[in-house]
Coordinates of C-alpha atoms in Angstrom, one line a residue:
M12 CA -5.1 59.0 -30.6
A13 CA -5.1 55.3 -30.0
S14 CA -1.7 54.6 -30.6
S15 CA -0.8 57.0 -28.0
K16 CA -3.0 55.7 -25.6
F17 CA -1.1 51.9 -26.2
M18 CA 2.3 53.5 -25.6
T19 CA 1.2 54.5 -21.7
L20 CA 0.1 50.9 -20.9
P21 CA 2.7 48.7 -19.3
V22 CA 3.2 45.7 -21.5
S23 CA 6.2 44.3 -22.0
D24 CA 9.8 46.1 -23.1
P25 CA 11.5 45.7 -26.5
P26 CA 14.0 43.1 -27.1
R27 CA 17.5 44.1 -25.4
V28 CA 20.7 44.4 -26.9
D29 CA 22.0 42.7 -23.6
E30 CA 20.7 39.5 -22.9
N31 CA 22.2 39.6 -19.6
L32 CA 19.6 41.9 -18.3
F33 CA 17.4 38.8 -17.7
K34 CA 20.4 36.8 -16.4
G35 CA 20.4 38.1 -12.6
S36 CA 21.3 42.3 -13.4
A37 CA 19.0 44.5 -11.5
M38 CA 15.3 44.8 -11.9
T39 CA 14.1 47.7 -14.0
K40 CA 11.6 50.0 -12.7
R41 CA 8.8 48.7 -14.5
G42 CA 10.3 45.0 -13.4
T43 CA 9.9 45.9 -10.0
Y44 CA 6.0 47.6 -10.3
A45 CA 5.4 44.4 -12.4
A46 CA 6.4 41.7 -9.2
A47 CA 4.7 43.8 -6.6
S48 CA 1.8 44.1 -8.8
Y49 CA 1.6 40.7 -9.2
M50 CA 1.7 39.5 -5.7
A51 CA -1.4 42.1 -4.9
C52 CA -3.6 40.5 -6.9
A53 CA -2.4 37.2 -6.0
V54 CA -3.1 37.9 -2.3
L55 CA -6.8 39.4 -3.0
L56 CA -7.5 36.5 -5.7
V57 CA -6.5 33.9 -3.2
M58 CA -9.0 35.6 -0.7
F59 CA -11.8 35.8 -3.1
N60 CA -11.4 32.3 -4.5
K61 CA -11.2 31.0 -0.8
A62 CA -14.6 32.8 0.1
A63 CA -16.3 31.2 -3.1
L64 CA -14.9 27.9 -2.6
S65 CA -15.2 27.9 1.4
S66 CA -17.5 30.6 2.3
Y67 CA -20.5 29.4 -0.2
S68 CA -19.2 25.7 -0.5
F69 CA -19.2 26.1 -4.4
P70 CA -17.9 22.4 -5.0
C71 CA -16.4 23.3 -8.5
A72 CA -13.3 25.2 -8.8
N73 CA -12.6 23.9 -12.5
V74 CA -15.9 26.0 -13.4
I75 CA -14.2 29.1 -11.4
T76 CA -11.1 28.3 -13.5
L77 CA -13.6 28.1 -16.5
F78 CA -15.1 31.5 -15.7
Q79 CA -12.1 33.1 -15.4
I80 CA -10.7 32.6 -18.4
T81 CA -13.9 33.7 -20.5
C82 CA -13.8 36.5 -18.4
S83 CA -10.2 37.4 -19.2
T84 CA -10.8 36.6 -22.9
S85 CA -13.9 38.4 -23.4
I86 CA -12.2 41.9 -21.8
L87 CA -9.2 41.3 -23.8
Y88 CA -11.1 41.6 -27.1
A89 CA -13.4 44.5 -26.0
M90 CA -10.1 46.2 -25.5
K91 CA -8.6 45.2 -28.5
R92 CA -12.0 45.9 -30.3
W93 CA -11.8 49.6 -28.9
K94 CA -8.7 50.2 -30.0
M95 CA -7.2 50.6 -26.3
I96 CA -4.7 47.7 -26.4
T97 CA -2.7 45.6 -28.7
F98 CA -1.7 41.9 -29.1
I99 CA 1.7 42.4 -31.2
E100 CA 4.5 44.4 -29.7
P101 CA 4.6 48.1 -31.5
W102 CA 8.2 47.0 -32.7
C103 CA 7.1 43.9 -34.7
T104 CA 4.4 45.8 -37.3
T105 CA 4.1 49.1 -38.5
D106 CA 0.4 49.1 -37.7
P107 CA -0.4 47.1 -34.3
F108 CA -4.0 47.8 -34.6
A109 CA -4.5 46.4 -38.4
A110 CA -5.0 43.0 -37.2
T111 CA -8.5 42.1 -35.3
V112 CA -6.5 39.1 -33.9
V113 CA -3.3 37.5 -34.0
P114 CA -2.1 35.5 -37.2
F115 CA -3.1 32.1 -37.1
E116 CA 0.8 31.1 -37.2
T117 CA 1.6 33.1 -34.1
L118 CA -1.5 31.2 -32.6
L119 CA 0.4 27.5 -33.1
R120 CA 3.7 28.9 -31.8
T121 CA 2.0 29.7 -28.7
L122 CA 0.5 26.5 -28.6
P123 CA 3.4 24.7 -26.2
L124 CA 2.2 27.5 -23.8
A125 CA -1.3 26.5 -23.8
I126 CA -0.3 22.8 -23.2
S127 CA 1.8 23.7 -20.2
Y128 CA -0.7 25.9 -18.9
L129 CA -3.2 22.9 -18.7
L130 CA -1.0 20.8 -17.4
Y131 CA 0.2 23.1 -14.7
M132 CA -3.4 23.5 -14.2
L133 CA -4.7 19.9 -13.7
A134 CA -1.6 18.6 -11.7
T135 CA -1.7 21.9 -9.3
M136 CA -5.4 20.7 -8.6
E137 CA -4.8 17.3 -8.2
S138 CA -1.7 17.8 -5.7
V139 CA -4.1 19.1 -3.7
R140 CA -5.9 16.1 -2.6
G141 CA -3.1 13.9 -1.5
V142 CA -1.2 15.8 1.0
N143 CA -1.3 17.7 4.3
V144 CA -1.3 21.4 4.1
P145 CA 2.1 21.9 5.9
M146 CA 3.5 19.0 4.0
Y147 CA 2.0 20.7 0.8
T148 CA 3.6 23.9 1.4
T149 CA 6.8 22.4 2.0
L150 CA 7.0 20.5 -1.1
R151 CA 5.8 23.4 -3.3
R152 CA 8.5 25.4 -2.1
T153 CA 10.9 23.3 -4.0
T154 CA 9.2 24.6 -7.3
V155 CA 12.3 27.5 -7.6
V156 CA 14.6 24.5 -7.6
F157 CA 12.8 23.0 -10.2
T158 CA 12.4 26.4 -12.4
M159 CA 16.1 27.0 -11.8
I160 CA 16.7 23.4 -13.4
V161 CA 14.3 24.5 -16.5
E162 CA 15.8 28.0 -17.1
Y163 CA 19.0 26.4 -17.1
L164 CA 17.8 23.8 -19.5
L165 CA 15.8 25.6 -21.9
S166 CA 18.3 28.8 -21.9
G167 CA 22.0 27.7 -20.1
Q168 CA 20.5 30.1 -17.2
R169 CA 23.0 30.7 -14.6
Y170 CA 22.6 32.4 -11.4
S171 CA 25.1 33.9 -9.0
S172 CA 26.0 32.4 -5.5
S173 CA 23.2 35.0 -3.8
V174 CA 20.6 34.4 -5.3
V175 CA 21.5 30.1 -5.0
G176 CA 21.9 31.2 -1.1
S177 CA 18.8 32.4 -1.1
V178 CA 16.9 29.7 -3.2
A179 CA 18.6 27.2 -0.1
L180 CA 17.6 29.1 2.6
I181 CA 13.6 29.2 1.4
I182 CA 13.8 25.1 0.9
F183 CA 15.9 25.0 4.1
G184 CA 12.7 27.4 5.9
A185 CA 9.7 25.0 4.1
F186 CA 11.3 21.6 5.4
I187 CA 11.4 22.9 8.6
A188 CA 7.7 24.2 8.4
G189 CA 6.5 20.9 7.3
A190 CA 8.8 18.9 9.9
R191 CA 6.0 17.7 11.9
D192 CA 4.4 16.2 9.0
L193 CA 7.0 14.6 7.0
S194 CA 4.7 11.6 6.3
F195 CA 5.9 10.0 3.4
E196 CA 2.8 9.2 1.0
S197 CA 3.9 7.7 -2.7
Y198 CA 1.1 9.1 -4.8
G199 CA 0.7 12.4 -2.8
Y200 CA 4.3 13.4 -2.7
A201 CA 4.8 11.8 -6.4
I202 CA 1.7 14.3 -7.5
V203 CA 3.0 17.4 -6.0
F204 CA 6.4 17.4 -7.5
I205 CA 5.2 16.5 -11.1
S206 CA 3.0 19.9 -9.8
N207 CA 6.4 21.7 -9.6
I208 CA 7.7 20.4 -12.3
T209 CA 4.7 21.7 -14.8
T210 CA 4.9 25.0 -12.9
A211 CA 8.4 25.7 -13.7
I212 CA 7.9 24.5 -17.6
Y213 CA 5.0 26.9 -17.8
L214 CA 6.8 29.5 -16.2
A215 CA 10.1 29.2 -18.8
T216 CA 7.5 28.5 -21.5
I217 CA 6.0 32.4 -21.0
S218 CA 9.8 33.5 -20.5
R219 CA 10.8 31.9 -23.9
I220 CA 7.9 32.5 -25.9
G221 CA 7.6 36.0 -24.8
K222 CA 10.5 37.1 -26.1
S223 CA 10.4 35.1 -29.4
S224 CA 6.7 35.2 -30.7
G225 CA 6.4 39.0 -31.2
L226 CA 3.3 38.7 -28.5
N227 CA 3.0 41.3 -26.0
S228 CA 1.7 40.4 -22.5
F229 CA -1.8 40.4 -23.8
G230 CA -1.5 38.7 -27.0
L231 CA 0.1 35.7 -24.9
M232 CA -2.9 36.2 -22.5
W233 CA -5.2 35.8 -26.1
C234 CA -3.6 33.1 -27.2
N235 CA -3.4 31.1 -24.1
G236 CA -7.5 32.1 -23.5
L237 CA -8.3 31.1 -27.0
I238 CA -6.7 27.5 -26.9
C239 CA -7.5 26.8 -23.1
G240 CA -11.0 27.7 -22.9
P241 CA -12.4 25.3 -25.3
I242 CA -10.2 22.5 -23.8
L243 CA -11.4 23.3 -20.3
L244 CA -15.3 23.9 -21.2
F245 CA -15.3 20.3 -22.9
W246 CA -13.5 19.2 -19.1
T247 CA -16.0 20.8 -17.1
F248 CA -18.6 19.1 -19.4
I249 CA -17.7 15.6 -19.0
R250 CA -17.0 15.6 -15.3
G251 CA -20.6 17.0 -15.1
D252 CA -19.4 20.2 -13.4
L253 CA -21.2 22.7 -15.7
E254 CA -24.5 20.5 -14.6
M255 CA -23.5 20.7 -10.6
T256 CA -23.2 24.5 -11.2
L257 CA -26.5 24.7 -12.5
N258 CA -28.0 23.3 -9.4
F259 CA -26.1 25.3 -7.2
P260 CA -28.1 26.9 -4.4
H261 CA -26.3 30.3 -4.2
L262 CA -25.6 30.5 -7.6
S263 CA -28.1 33.4 -7.9
S264 CA -27.2 35.2 -4.5
P265 CA -26.0 39.1 -4.8
G266 CA -22.8 38.3 -2.6
F267 CA -21.9 35.2 -4.1
L268 CA -22.2 36.9 -7.5
V269 CA -19.9 40.0 -6.5
V270 CA -17.8 37.2 -5.0
M271 CA -17.4 35.7 -8.5
L272 CA -17.3 38.9 -10.4
C273 CA -14.3 40.1 -8.4
S274 CA -12.6 36.7 -8.7
C275 CA -12.5 37.0 -12.5
I276 CA -11.4 40.9 -12.6
L277 CA -8.6 39.8 -10.1
A278 CA -7.5 36.5 -12.3
F279 CA -7.6 38.9 -15.6
F280 CA -5.3 41.3 -13.8
L281 CA -3.1 38.3 -11.8
N282 CA -2.3 36.6 -15.1
Y283 CA -1.1 39.7 -16.9
F284 CA 1.3 40.9 -14.0
I285 CA 2.6 37.0 -14.4
F286 CA 3.5 37.5 -18.1
L287 CA 4.4 40.3 -17.7
N288 CA 6.6 39.6 -14.5
T289 CA 8.2 36.9 -16.1
T290 CA 9.3 38.6 -19.7
L291 CA 10.2 41.5 -17.9
N292 CA 12.5 39.7 -15.1
S293 CA 12.6 35.9 -15.2
A294 CA 10.5 32.4 -14.5
L295 CA 12.5 32.2 -11.0
T296 CA 11.7 35.5 -10.1
Q297 CA 8.1 34.9 -10.9
T298 CA 8.5 32.1 -8.6
M299 CA 10.3 33.7 -5.8
C300 CA 7.4 36.4 -5.9
G301 CA 4.7 33.0 -5.7
N302 CA 7.0 32.1 -2.3
L303 CA 7.0 36.0 -1.0
K304 CA 3.5 36.9 -1.7
D305 CA 2.6 33.7 0.9
L306 CA 3.8 35.8 3.8
F307 CA 0.7 38.3 3.1
T308 CA -1.6 35.5 1.8
V309 CA -0.8 33.5 5.5
G310 CA -1.7 36.8 7.5
F311 CA -4.9 37.9 5.5
G312 CA -6.0 34.1 5.4
W313 CA -5.7 34.0 9.2
L314 CA -7.3 37.7 10.2
I315 CA -10.3 36.8 7.7
F316 CA -11.0 33.4 7.9
G317 CA -9.0 31.9 11.1
G318 CA -8.7 28.5 12.0
L319 CA -4.9 29.0 11.7
P320 CA -3.2 26.7 14.8
F321 CA -0.3 28.4 16.1
D322 CA 3.0 26.1 15.5
L323 CA 6.5 27.6 16.5
L324 CA 8.3 25.2 14.5
N325 CA 6.1 26.4 11.4
L326 CA 6.5 29.8 12.5
I327 CA 10.3 29.3 12.1
G328 CA 10.5 27.4 9.3
Q329 CA 8.0 30.6 7.4
A330 CA 10.2 32.9 8.7
V331 CA 13.3 31.3 6.9
G332 CA 11.9 31.1 3.9
F333 CA 10.5 34.3 3.6
F334 CA 14.0 36.0 4.5
G335 CA 15.2 33.7 1.5
A336 CA 12.4 35.2 -0.5
G337 CA 13.3 39.0 0.6
L338 CA 17.1 38.4 -0.1
Y339 CA 16.6 36.9 -3.2
A340 CA 14.4 40.4 -3.7
F341 CA 17.2 42.4 -2.5
C342 CA 19.8 40.8 -4.7
K343 CA 17.7 41.2 -7.8
L344 CA 16.6 44.7 -7.1
K345 CA 20.5 45.6 -6.6
G346 CA 22.0 43.8 -9.6
K347 CA 24.2 41.1 -7.3

């Protein structure tokens, strides 16, 4: 039966009687799998995006994002049409397969999520331009602080001293790593901090809407793609990115097409695990997973693409930051 197939898919959990599950208690087994799966997909996606943008010199990052959103939305529609998934939590309806799409009222309720995603995406892309890589890494690590602030403002979320201590280690390690490049540049700094704020708002919005809208992770992805897709298409059109893509010399190259296909498929799974991890765990856990996966991203990037200069101070800072992320993961798993 289709419904029995659906029940085996890790979508999200029904609402808890004890809300403290999202306030520092131990991860569930599904939450642990979601966090680990997110980190694996994120590392692989960075490798394929790096291959498209650097190895093939593809000039339009916005078009890659558009392809990824289009691919994800198409996959979701096909899976929904074949009754492999639903968009609405089973506990919210007697027949989750009855509707082809989510109700229009529910779509409107996810509008803040789509807006926060677009702001997060645009700010993140712009933030890379004005700051060098070591300083960019340093400033982006401070996202965990903004996430804690936003979660406190939205839901009164408080964290234990061990969690606060692990966050402090990450920030301290990040500034050690970027100590040799602490050259102040007002515009670049401002854009990176705006990017941090929009990232925190986006993750906190996922957590908030995911628990109140009645949508599962697939439903949140569907609504996000349905709203963001046309806006991003219009944006790439007026910027001339679509014309540049059509004139790209490697557009029909088999290698480039394979890289783009893998990138789109991985983006689908990455977005799914972002929604799932943030819903099952918390926005802060999702942010910390983003820091922890950097360890594997740096390692694989150095092995595959090379070009990473050795710097002892940077290495020490990275080690301190990763230790802080590992300490947070340990505290979360143990419920401390």
